Amino acid sequence: MSANETVDRWLRELDAALAARDAAAAVALFHEDCYWRDLVSFTWNHKTLEGRTAIADMLKSTLGDVQPSHWKRDGEATVDGDLTEAWVTFETKVARGRGRVRLKNGKAWILLTTMVELKGHEEKNGPRRIKGAVHGVHKHRETWLEGREREERELGTKTQPYCLIIGGGQGGIILGARLRKLGVPTIIIEQNKRPGDSWRKRYKSLCLHDPVWYDHLPYMPFPQDWPIFSPKDKIADWLEMYTKVMELNYWGSTTCQSAKYDAKKQEWVVKVERAGKAITLKPKQLVLATGLSGFANVPKYKGEATFKGDIHHSSKHPGPDAYKGKKAVIIGSNNSAHDIAAALWENGCDVTMVQRTSTMIARSDTLMELEAGPLFSEEAVARGIDVHTADLLYAANPYKEQAKGLIPVTDAIRARDADFYKRLEKAGFMLDFGDDGSGLHVKYIRRGSGYYIDVGASELIADGKIKLKTKVSIAEIKAKSVMFTDGSEVKADLIVYATGYGNMNNWAAKLISQDVADKVGKIWGIGSNTTKDPGPWEGEPRNMWKPTQQEALWFHGGNLHQSRHMSQFLSLQLKARMEGIATPVYGLQEVHHRA
Amino acid sequence: MSANETVDRWLRELDAALAARDAAAAVALFHEDCYWRDLVSFTWNHKTLEGRTAIADMLKSTLGDVQPSHWKRDGEATVDGDLTEAWVTFETKVARGRGRVRLKNGKAWILLTTMVELKGHEEKNGPRRIKGAVHGVHKHRETWLEGREREERELGTKTQPYCLIIGGGQGGIILGARLRKLGVPTIIIEQNKRPGDSWRKRYKSLCLHDPVWYDHLPYMPFPQDWPIFSPKDKIADWLEMYTKVMELNYWGSTTCQSAKYDAKKQEWVVKVERAGKAITLKPKQLVLATGLSGFANVPKYKGEATFKGDIHHSSKHPGPDAYKGKKAVIIGSNNSAHDIAAALWENGCDVTMVQRTSTMIARSDTLMELEAGPLFSEEAVARGIDVHTADLLYAANPYKEQAKGLIPVTDAIRARDADFYKRLEKAGFMLDFGDDGSGLHVKYIRRGSGYYIDVGASELIADGKIKLKTKVSIAEIKAKSVMFTDGSEVKADLIVYATGYGNMNNWAAKLISQDVADKVGKIWGIGSNTTKDPGPWEGEPRNMWKPTQQEALWFHGGNLHQSRHMSQFLSLQLKARMEGIATPVYGLQEVHHRA
């Protein structure tokens, strides 16, 4: 039987089982060891169901509402060893979906199902695009500009947005663009003046650590000559232009004072201050896309108040220009710590890095080739893997399998750069490769910290040009120095706390209430029961892009890849609610951790 | 023999003849009735060579320098009736090229050759893209932002641009983007403050008359949901964003006072005023991308000074808002006249249109389907014709054949909308379909005027809602009316001269000198010896995008399609000169008309 026939037969059998609402027959098409990952299309949730029992339970709960049908292979099936894979399309009662099936010996190992569009509420792309000019004769017509200006004037005062996004960084902007395309009236509020300012205000040497193929925004890919690692200000300008072109209702210089859910009216009462003026908004849905900054982790050390030099968190670090010839102590050893340390050293500053815990280091070139390359690279593009295909291929790999699959990749990284790692260790640097050796990306997924993608600073450390303090703690800060627990002292004109950020849950506590924050619980982490990601196993990032224990409250964000792909599903969830389409949530997550 | 084999054999024979520098053998591969259209790759010019003699002459003059080689079919050849067609790639000594061959019974009817890129000076796209972040350790590195700011500060003061583009509308911006990608230091000066202002200042109801598939800018296509007919302010915002993202050195609020070529130093001395400050620029190359406005055709009528109402050229018309309940006389019957008249009527104004000469009218829907559709439409995209493919297919059709081919299309348009035309004629409207019945687009190519793409106004005329005066001239303007030569009088609070624009040659006269303007001669027109396009036959638009009789002076512009595609060839001509690559121009055009 050809690969296509294998897939086609499996889809026919799945179609028949689901049409008969026969969960047992459906799961019989899966191996014992199997996954069904669903993004919104069956569960109105993000769910990775593991094993036949979990899948059967999901199907029993959802089939009556979902009414799946029209399962079809899309394109040619491919064979790789004992795996036969294909793209599939399907429909539900209310939506069209796309997925990927991975069969082993004719039975499913992994099935991914994702929602693409709601029937009757499709984006107006390509053949559906609007005419723009309104031909014919129309008394007192409103031009596009007049309409836009009226909308800007009235939305938030005369009319209320259906959705309010707090935070106008990349996450808020991308989600805003998706919602705009779906016709969901939305306001984005942002404390900075202009879109992109959250990038502009970071330390000046910052470039994206992820490559361009990973970073595309939806609808408008970067031009063909966009740099692989974009400088921060170039990304900032792009975000500003994108916001304008996408016609987003973006309120800069606006802060949220408080938000309270009126369960009876089913709407939020959100007090904001826009350029000094108090405004109350009443959206039906509230999205926190606040990112992490604002809740800097700042350690408290004895004597800090007596320090005579500059002391700030990495999020406030201006760059090296003022510190030529000075002495700096950087506390922390992740991306920001390394970038800031290197830029200071390059500018003639004497730098000491204080490493408190071990760090995963990966050389950028190696990481790009071995870890990101298969999906996000020029070679992948040449193989026909455009950004949306890459996103779906990524999504088709459940987090549990991802970690397993990245252990040999991480081993290969360690082997290739063995000499590099040896030199770093010789300099005293504490290395790790994740609790289970699954490497950098999995560390990002589990805890969002604990790594540096090396673009040069590690050589400075290996060479001793950036000095290192490890295996000691800071005992005290003095007027012009830092004292360590081993009795050593390092002179300092500048102390940078590159000590990371608190949980996004803090934002819920600050803007809404501690009660709501506690009800919602910890954001991010997948329950891997590894360092900084406590169990039990969740299988999907906690509270992100999906319903939470607080009605009408959503969390959005992540890196550009996550913001791009996951905003698709969040925007569909919001649109469905606006249109009054039933959205029965399967398996709303229990809360196991507060923050 | 298969289509592929037919093409392959022809290419082998061409390759052999050209390699042997044997022009006679090469032209023996063409029919008697044949064309070779070359855009820059053989001629460093735009040339449509008609017939074997012309082709042989070109080859004899150019082969020694061009050294063409590596002729290859690109993709599958296709057959349509007795035509066999294929894309071809080739190389010259200094460049890579792309073309299209159309064979009849094994011999060439049409060959298109175009230059794609200069060897060693390729755009940094895809696999060639820059890294962006500079990895490693570099003392005192300059960030991207610092570099951009330095460039903006220094270019035009401390350093000189290689190229100066006068006019920052769509044409100047697009060419600027091409030059940026090629690393040609360029300044664009524009009298308006912001990119896009030349659109923003037009009458408020204006939407593009060309559809989105025709309008893409290079490098950054419009998003998938861009309206078919973009409102002017939306295009304006796009241009502003594009200018920023493409990192163009765009000097708004800047006017050119004078320009003079120093033949000895081979550079221009250009005096500009930037936001009130006088600056002298010394570029090696000067491009006039001034468009047409600024040289409005304004007729002089007796008594105009006594008129008590508003009187202005269409380029200054603000839109209808101030004219509700008033009486307007619009002089002219092309696109602007119709758009302005309709918007005034919609806003409750009493409108009379004065038609002086016959006009080609085509209903937008009909025109899009029958004339533009084959290359520029959603259906074309679905057939795999992306914008660059469409541009090349368009270019592969010499202007003489284009006019012939569009006669039956225009006949079909007349047939489909026969009733519509009948009603217009019944209302007294003077119609034409081009001197030879080749329709609207050919009229645009030949004279850039004489037509209206109907989006509604024609119905108002047919219905008598917009009143019409034809077959009479204006005798005199009085304080509150217009008197006609037949003795009739029309009351007026507003007179709009929708009377078109003068030749771009006027700009050369104004900015440089009348001598240079006369030396260069008329811009635009292809010498078709039809109304407003005097002969002799040129076969390519006069003076556009190619060398002129004035060294280092260039003209750029046209609609978005022309600006997009032709800027490719102009940017390569400029880049080659900057790099000192020999650019022997074949067949520099003689001047037959001053303006």
Coordinates of C-alpha atoms in Angstrom, one line a residue, chain B residues 193-483:
Chain B
K193 CA 6.9 66.7 4.5
R194 CA 6.3 63.0 4.7
P195 CA 6.4 60.1 2.3
G196 CA 2.9 59.5 1.0
D197 CA 1.9 63.2 1.2
S198 CA 1.5 63.5 -2.5
W199 CA -1.3 60.9 -2.2
R200 CA -2.7 62.4 1.0
K201 CA -3.1 65.8 -0.7
R202 CA -5.2 64.5 -3.5
Y203 CA -9.0 64.8 -3.5
K204 CA -10.3 62.8 -0.7
S205 CA -12.5 60.2 -2.6
L206 CA -9.5 59.0 -4.6
C207 CA -8.8 55.3 -4.7
L208 CA -6.3 53.6 -7.0
H209 CA -7.8 52.8 -10.3
D210 CA -5.4 49.9 -10.7
P211 CA -6.0 46.7 -8.7
V212 CA -3.8 45.5 -5.9
W213 CA -2.1 42.8 -8.0
Y214 CA -0.8 45.5 -10.3
D215 CA 0.4 47.7 -7.5
H216 CA 2.8 45.7 -5.3
L217 CA 6.0 47.5 -4.4
P218 CA 9.2 45.4 -4.7
Y219 CA 10.5 43.4 -1.7
M220 CA 7.4 43.8 0.4
P221 CA 4.1 42.8 -1.2
F222 CA 0.9 44.1 0.3
P223 CA -0.7 41.8 2.8
Q224 CA -3.1 39.2 1.6
D225 CA -6.1 41.2 2.6
W226 CA -5.1 44.5 1.0
P227 CA -8.1 46.0 -0.8
I228 CA -8.4 45.6 -4.5
F229 CA -8.6 49.3 -5.1
S230 CA -6.6 50.9 -2.3
P231 CA -7.8 54.2 -0.8
K232 CA -5.2 56.9 -1.3
D233 CA -4.5 57.5 2.4
K234 CA -3.9 53.8 2.9
I235 CA -1.3 53.8 0.1
A236 CA 0.2 56.9 1.6
D237 CA 0.7 55.2 5.0
W238 CA 2.1 52.2 3.2
L239 CA 4.7 54.4 1.4
E240 CA 5.7 56.1 4.6
M241 CA 6.1 52.8 6.4
Y242 CA 8.0 51.3 3.4
T243 CA 10.4 54.3 3.3
K244 CA 11.2 53.8 7.0
V245 CA 11.6 50.0 6.8
M246 CA 13.7 50.2 3.7
E247 CA 16.0 52.6 5.5
L248 CA 15.9 55.3 2.8
N249 CA 17.6 58.6 3.2
Y250 CA 14.5 60.6 2.6
W251 CA 14.6 64.3 2.9
G252 CA 11.1 65.7 3.3
S253 CA 10.3 69.4 3.1
T254 CA 13.1 69.7 0.7
T255 CA 13.0 71.5 -2.7
C256 CA 15.5 71.5 -5.5
Q257 CA 16.5 75.1 -6.5
S258 CA 18.8 74.3 -9.4
A259 CA 20.9 71.5 -10.9
K260 CA 23.9 71.9 -13.2
Y261 CA 26.1 69.2 -14.6
D262 CA 29.9 69.6 -14.3
A263 CA 31.0 67.6 -17.3
K264 CA 34.7 67.9 -16.3
K265 CA 34.2 66.5 -12.8
Q266 CA 31.4 64.3 -14.0
E267 CA 29.1 65.3 -11.2
W268 CA 26.0 67.4 -10.6
V269 CA 25.9 70.5 -8.5
V270 CA 22.5 70.6 -7.0
K271 CA 21.3 73.3 -4.8
V272 CA 18.5 72.3 -2.5
E273 CA 16.7 73.9 0.4
R274 CA 16.0 71.5 3.3
A275 CA 13.5 72.8 5.8
G276 CA 14.6 76.3 4.9
K277 CA 18.4 75.6 4.9
A278 CA 20.4 75.8 1.7
I279 CA 22.6 72.7 1.0
T280 CA 24.6 71.9 -2.1
L281 CA 24.7 68.3 -3.1
K282 CA 27.2 66.8 -5.6
P283 CA 25.8 63.5 -6.8
K284 CA 27.3 61.6 -9.7
Q285 CA 23.8 60.7 -11.0
L286 CA 20.6 62.7 -11.0
V287 CA 17.2 61.1 -11.3
L288 CA 14.1 63.1 -11.9
A289 CA 11.2 61.2 -10.4
T290 CA 9.0 64.2 -10.2
G291 CA 5.9 62.7 -11.6
L292 CA 3.6 65.0 -13.5
S293 CA 2.1 67.3 -10.9
G294 CA 3.7 70.7 -10.5
F295 CA 3.2 71.3 -14.2
A296 CA -0.6 71.4 -14.4
N297 CA -2.1 72.3 -17.7
V298 CA -4.2 75.3 -16.9
P299 CA -6.2 76.8 -19.7
K300 CA -6.5 80.6 -19.8
Y301 CA -10.1 81.8 -20.3
K302 CA -11.2 85.3 -20.8
G303 CA -12.6 86.8 -17.6
E304 CA -11.2 84.3 -15.2
A305 CA -9.9 87.0 -12.9
T306 CA -13.4 88.3 -12.4
F307 CA -14.7 84.9 -11.1
K308 CA -16.1 85.3 -7.6
G309 CA -16.0 81.6 -6.6
D310 CA -13.3 79.0 -6.1
I311 CA -11.2 78.1 -9.1
H312 CA -8.4 75.5 -9.1
H313 CA -6.6 72.8 -11.0
S314 CA -7.7 69.2 -10.1
S315 CA -4.3 68.7 -8.3
K316 CA -5.4 71.3 -5.8
H317 CA -9.0 70.2 -5.4
P318 CA -9.7 69.5 -1.7
G319 CA -12.7 67.3 -2.2
P320 CA -16.4 68.1 -2.0
D321 CA -17.0 69.0 1.7
A322 CA -17.1 72.8 1.2
Y323 CA -19.4 72.7 -1.9
K324 CA -22.7 71.2 -0.6
G325 CA -25.6 73.0 -2.3
K326 CA -23.2 74.8 -4.6
K327 CA -22.8 74.8 -8.4
A328 CA -19.6 73.3 -9.9
V329 CA -18.2 73.3 -13.5
I330 CA -15.6 70.7 -14.1
I331 CA -13.5 71.3 -17.2
G332 CA -12.2 68.0 -18.5
S333 CA -13.5 64.4 -18.8
N334 CA -10.7 62.0 -17.8
N335 CA -10.2 60.1 -14.5
S336 CA -9.8 63.1 -12.2
A337 CA -12.7 65.0 -13.8
H338 CA -15.0 62.1 -13.3
D339 CA -13.9 61.3 -9.7
I340 CA -14.2 64.9 -8.6
A341 CA -17.5 65.4 -10.3
A342 CA -19.0 62.3 -8.7
A343 CA -17.8 63.1 -5.3
L344 CA -19.2 66.7 -5.6
W345 CA -22.5 65.3 -6.8
E346 CA -22.7 62.7 -4.0
N347 CA -22.2 65.6 -1.6
G348 CA -25.1 67.6 -2.9
C349 CA -23.4 69.8 -5.4
D350 CA -24.9 70.7 -8.8
V351 CA -22.3 69.6 -11.3
T352 CA -21.7 70.3 -15.0
M353 CA -18.8 68.5 -16.8
V354 CA -17.3 70.2 -19.8
Q355 CA -16.0 67.6 -22.3
R356 CA -13.6 69.1 -24.8
T357 CA -12.5 66.0 -26.6
S358 CA -13.6 62.4 -26.8
T359 CA -12.8 60.0 -23.9
M360 CA -12.2 56.3 -23.6
I361 CA -14.5 55.0 -20.9
A362 CA -14.2 51.5 -19.6
R363 CA -16.1 50.0 -16.7
S364 CA -13.7 49.0 -13.9
D365 CA -15.1 45.5 -13.5
T366 CA -15.0 44.8 -17.3
L367 CA -11.5 46.2 -17.6
M368 CA -10.2 44.3 -14.7
E369 CA -11.6 41.0 -16.0
L370 CA -10.8 41.4 -19.7
E371 CA -7.7 43.5 -19.9
A372 CA -5.8 43.3 -16.6
G373 CA -7.1 39.9 -15.4
P374 CA -4.9 37.6 -17.4
L375 CA -1.8 38.9 -15.7
F376 CA -2.9 40.9 -12.6
S377 CA -5.8 39.2 -10.7
E378 CA -6.5 36.7 -8.0
E379 CA -7.1 34.1 -10.8
A380 CA -3.6 34.9 -12.2
V381 CA -2.1 34.4 -8.8
A382 CA -3.9 31.1 -8.5
R383 CA -2.4 30.1 -11.8
G384 CA 1.0 30.7 -10.4
I385 CA 1.5 34.1 -11.9
D386 CA 3.1 36.1 -9.1
V387 CA 3.8 39.7 -9.5
H388 CA 7.3 39.3 -10.9
T389 CA 6.2 36.7 -13.4
A390 CA 3.4 39.0 -14.5
D391 CA 5.9 41.8 -14.9
L392 CA 8.1 39.6 -17.2
L393 CA 5.1 38.3 -19.2
Y394 CA 4.0 41.9 -19.7
A395 CA 7.5 42.9 -20.7
A396 CA 7.7 40.0 -23.2
N397 CA 5.0 41.6 -25.3
P398 CA 6.5 44.4 -27.4
Y399 CA 4.4 47.5 -27.6
K400 CA 3.5 47.0 -31.2
E401 CA 2.1 43.6 -30.5
Q402 CA 0.4 44.8 -27.4
A403 CA -1.7 47.3 -29.3
K404 CA -2.6 44.7 -31.9
G405 CA -3.5 42.2 -29.2
L406 CA -5.7 44.6 -27.3
I407 CA -7.9 45.5 -30.3
P408 CA -10.0 42.3 -29.9
V409 CA -10.0 42.8 -26.1
T410 CA -11.3 46.3 -26.6
D411 CA -13.9 45.0 -29.0
A412 CA -15.0 42.5 -26.3
I413 CA -15.3 45.3 -23.8
R414 CA -17.4 47.3 -26.2
A415 CA -19.6 44.4 -26.9
R416 CA -20.1 43.4 -23.2
D417 CA -21.0 47.0 -22.2
A418 CA -22.8 48.0 -25.4
D419 CA -25.9 49.2 -23.5
F420 CA -23.8 51.3 -21.1
Y421 CA -22.0 53.0 -24.0
K422 CA -25.2 53.6 -25.8
R423 CA -26.7 55.4 -22.8
L424 CA -23.5 57.5 -22.4
E425 CA -23.7 58.5 -26.1
K426 CA -27.3 59.3 -25.8
A427 CA -26.5 61.7 -23.0
G428 CA -24.1 63.4 -25.4
F429 CA -20.9 62.0 -24.2
M430 CA -18.2 61.7 -26.9
L431 CA -16.6 58.3 -26.7
D432 CA -13.5 56.8 -28.3
F433 CA -11.6 53.6 -27.9
G434 CA -8.2 54.8 -29.1
D435 CA -7.2 55.8 -32.7
D436 CA -6.9 52.2 -33.7
G437 CA -9.4 50.7 -31.2
S438 CA -6.7 49.3 -29.0
G439 CA -8.3 50.7 -25.9
L440 CA -7.5 52.2 -22.5
H441 CA -4.1 50.7 -21.6
V442 CA -2.5 51.5 -24.9
K443 CA -3.8 55.1 -24.6
Y444 CA -2.1 55.2 -21.3
I445 CA 1.2 54.0 -22.8
R446 CA 1.0 56.3 -25.8
R447 CA -0.2 59.6 -24.1
G448 CA -1.0 59.0 -20.5
S449 CA -4.4 60.6 -20.8
G450 CA -7.7 60.4 -22.5
Y451 CA -9.6 57.9 -20.4
Y452 CA -11.7 57.2 -17.4
I453 CA -12.0 53.9 -15.6
D454 CA -15.6 54.0 -14.6
V455 CA -16.3 53.4 -10.9
G456 CA -19.7 55.1 -10.9
A457 CA -19.6 58.5 -12.4
S458 CA -20.6 57.4 -15.9
E459 CA -24.0 56.4 -14.6
L460 CA -24.5 59.9 -13.2
I461 CA -23.7 61.3 -16.7
A462 CA -25.9 58.8 -18.5
D463 CA -28.7 59.6 -16.1
G464 CA -28.2 63.3 -16.6
K465 CA -27.4 63.8 -12.9
I466 CA -24.0 65.2 -13.8
K467 CA -24.8 67.6 -16.5
L468 CA -22.7 67.6 -19.7
K469 CA -21.5 70.3 -22.0
T470 CA -19.9 68.9 -25.2
K471 CA -19.1 70.2 -28.7
V472 CA -18.8 73.7 -27.4
S473 CA -15.9 75.7 -26.0
I474 CA -15.8 78.1 -23.1
A475 CA -16.2 81.7 -24.4
E476 CA -15.7 83.5 -21.1
I477 CA -15.8 83.2 -17.4
K478 CA -18.0 85.7 -15.6
A479 CA -18.3 86.6 -11.9
K480 CA -20.7 83.8 -11.1
S481 CA -21.0 81.7 -14.3
V482 CA -19.3 80.2 -17.3
M483 CA -20.4 81.4 -20.8

